[in-house]
Amino acid sequence: MNVDDAYKVSNKKAIFYRSLKEFGKKSGFYSDYETVHGSDLTLGVSEKIVTTKGVYFHMVNYLSGGFENDVTPAEENKAYEDQGYIQADYVKPIKTVTQSWTYAHRQPYYLAYPCNHRIWTRPAYTVHYTYISHTFDRLSHTQLYATKELVKRNGSHYLYLETAHRKLGWVYKSPKVLVKGKFVDPGKQLLKKKKSEKLQSHVQSVKSTKSRVGINDSLSMQQRAYIVKNKQGKIVRVLVMGMDNRPTKVTFKNGQATKLISYTYRRKPWKTTTSQKKLRHSFWAHHIYIDTPSTKTFFYSQKNKKLLRNKTIGYDGTATTIIYRNGAVKFSTSPYKDVLTYPYANFK
């Protein structure tokens, strides 16, 4: 039997037994309709047994490994939980995917919010074993393409993503995660450099990120800093892309911040301040009702060599970008020690 052919328990009299030898005996009881139906388990058939008394299925549960693809069994057909034996007519076949199609032309996308959804081998529970095969941590500046789409049994849509050179996998279709269109470098898009100005860009090194993947954050995302200087070599604007890929732009005059704009993940102005009190101390951009990382920007006195410090505060760690008045930049990422993280090598 093909365990990727899905079933649901359909008869309230259904009882699952540990083995055929124990079938019908109280001592062989494994589970029942209420437990399996109540847990909304998707089942597969690993074995079909035809006897003189009837037809029986050896059932297994569909599993989702999530981030734990480092423990993926070498043979994925064994990656399921035994559910016991049942009469074949006590379960009914279902379609985990109701629609699927391939685009005539691949559709361009780029990344918005990196850790709201991840990239899967298949959408969870559509086949007997699914897990996260890639994360978006290192794809913030990569042109992505959707080549296929499917609809799950519950109505949710998923896209199959590729880069120009490799296939990635399936991701939940959401405007919070992806922006449809060609990727534009945020420094060019948001800073709008004049002819007389000079733009410098800095990227956090892979080593500095610690190369760990968090469940709630994109710890391996490389932060970026863009610095615009005028003809006199003075910093007039900076743009920081934090660990969560959200831009923060600050305008300066004579070494003093005059305006800060915190953008959404889709690069639209979200929070703006021109308060001199805040721009001499700190400004905190955060959601009150939505669980996303927050960004705190600290400012230094004009006597200090440092210009500003931009800190992303997440659930699995923090990441910091420090910009100096001479244009130098320092990046750091600090995963929390008591939080479970995974090696980025698992998701390349």
JSON list of C-alpha atoms in Angstrom, two decimals, residues 2 23-24 56 72 78 80 91 93 98 139 142 152 166 208 215 228 288 313:
[
{"chain": "A", "resi": 2, "resn": "ASN", "atom": "CA", "xyz": [1.06, 3.60, -0.60]},
{"chain": "A", "resi": 23, "resn": "PHE", "atom": "CA", "xyz": [-8.02, -8.25, 17.07]},
{"chain": "A", "resi": 24, "resn": "GLY", "atom": "CA", "xyz": [-11.33, -8.10, 18.94]},
{"chain": "A", "resi": 56, "resn": "TYR", "atom": "CA", "xyz": [-8.01, -5.23, 7.37]},
{"chain": "A", "resi": 72, "resn": "THR", "atom": "CA", "xyz": [14.80, 12.65, 9.36]},
{"chain": "A", "resi": 78, "resn": "LYS", "atom": "CA", "xyz": [9.35, 4.48, 8.01]},
{"chain": "A", "resi": 80, "resn": "TYR", "atom": "CA", "xyz": [5.36, 7.46, 10.89]},
{"chain": "A", "resi": 91, "resn": "VAL", "atom": "CA", "xyz": [-11.90, 4.35, 7.32]},
{"chain": "A", "resi": 93, "resn": "PRO", "atom": "CA", "xyz": [-10.00, 7.79, 1.62]},
{"chain": "A", "resi": 98, "resn": "THR", "atom": "CA", "xyz": [-7.77, 19.26, -3.67]},
{"chain": "A", "resi": 139, "resn": "LEU", "atom": "CA", "xyz": [17.21, 34.58, 1.09]},
{"chain": "A", "resi": 142, "resn": "THR", "atom": "CA", "xyz": [17.49, 36.70, -3.46]},
{"chain": "A", "resi": 152, "resn": "LYS", "atom": "CA", "xyz": [-4.88, 21.81, 0.76]},
{"chain": "A", "resi": 166, "resn": "ARG", "atom": "CA", "xyz": [17.90, 25.69, -7.46]},
{"chain": "A", "resi": 208, "resn": "SER", "atom": "CA", "xyz": [28.93, 36.78, 12.87]},
{"chain": "A", "resi": 215, "resn": "ILE", "atom": "CA", "xyz": [11.89, 28.66, 15.68]},
{"chain": "A", "resi": 228, "resn": "VAL", "atom": "CA", "xyz": [24.67, 57.93, 2.50]},
{"chain": "A", "resi": 288, "resn": "ILE", "atom": "CA", "xyz": [1.19, 45.81, 20.80]},
{"chain": "A", "resi": 313, "resn": "ILE", "atom": "CA", "xyz": [14.76, 42.06, 19.94]}
]
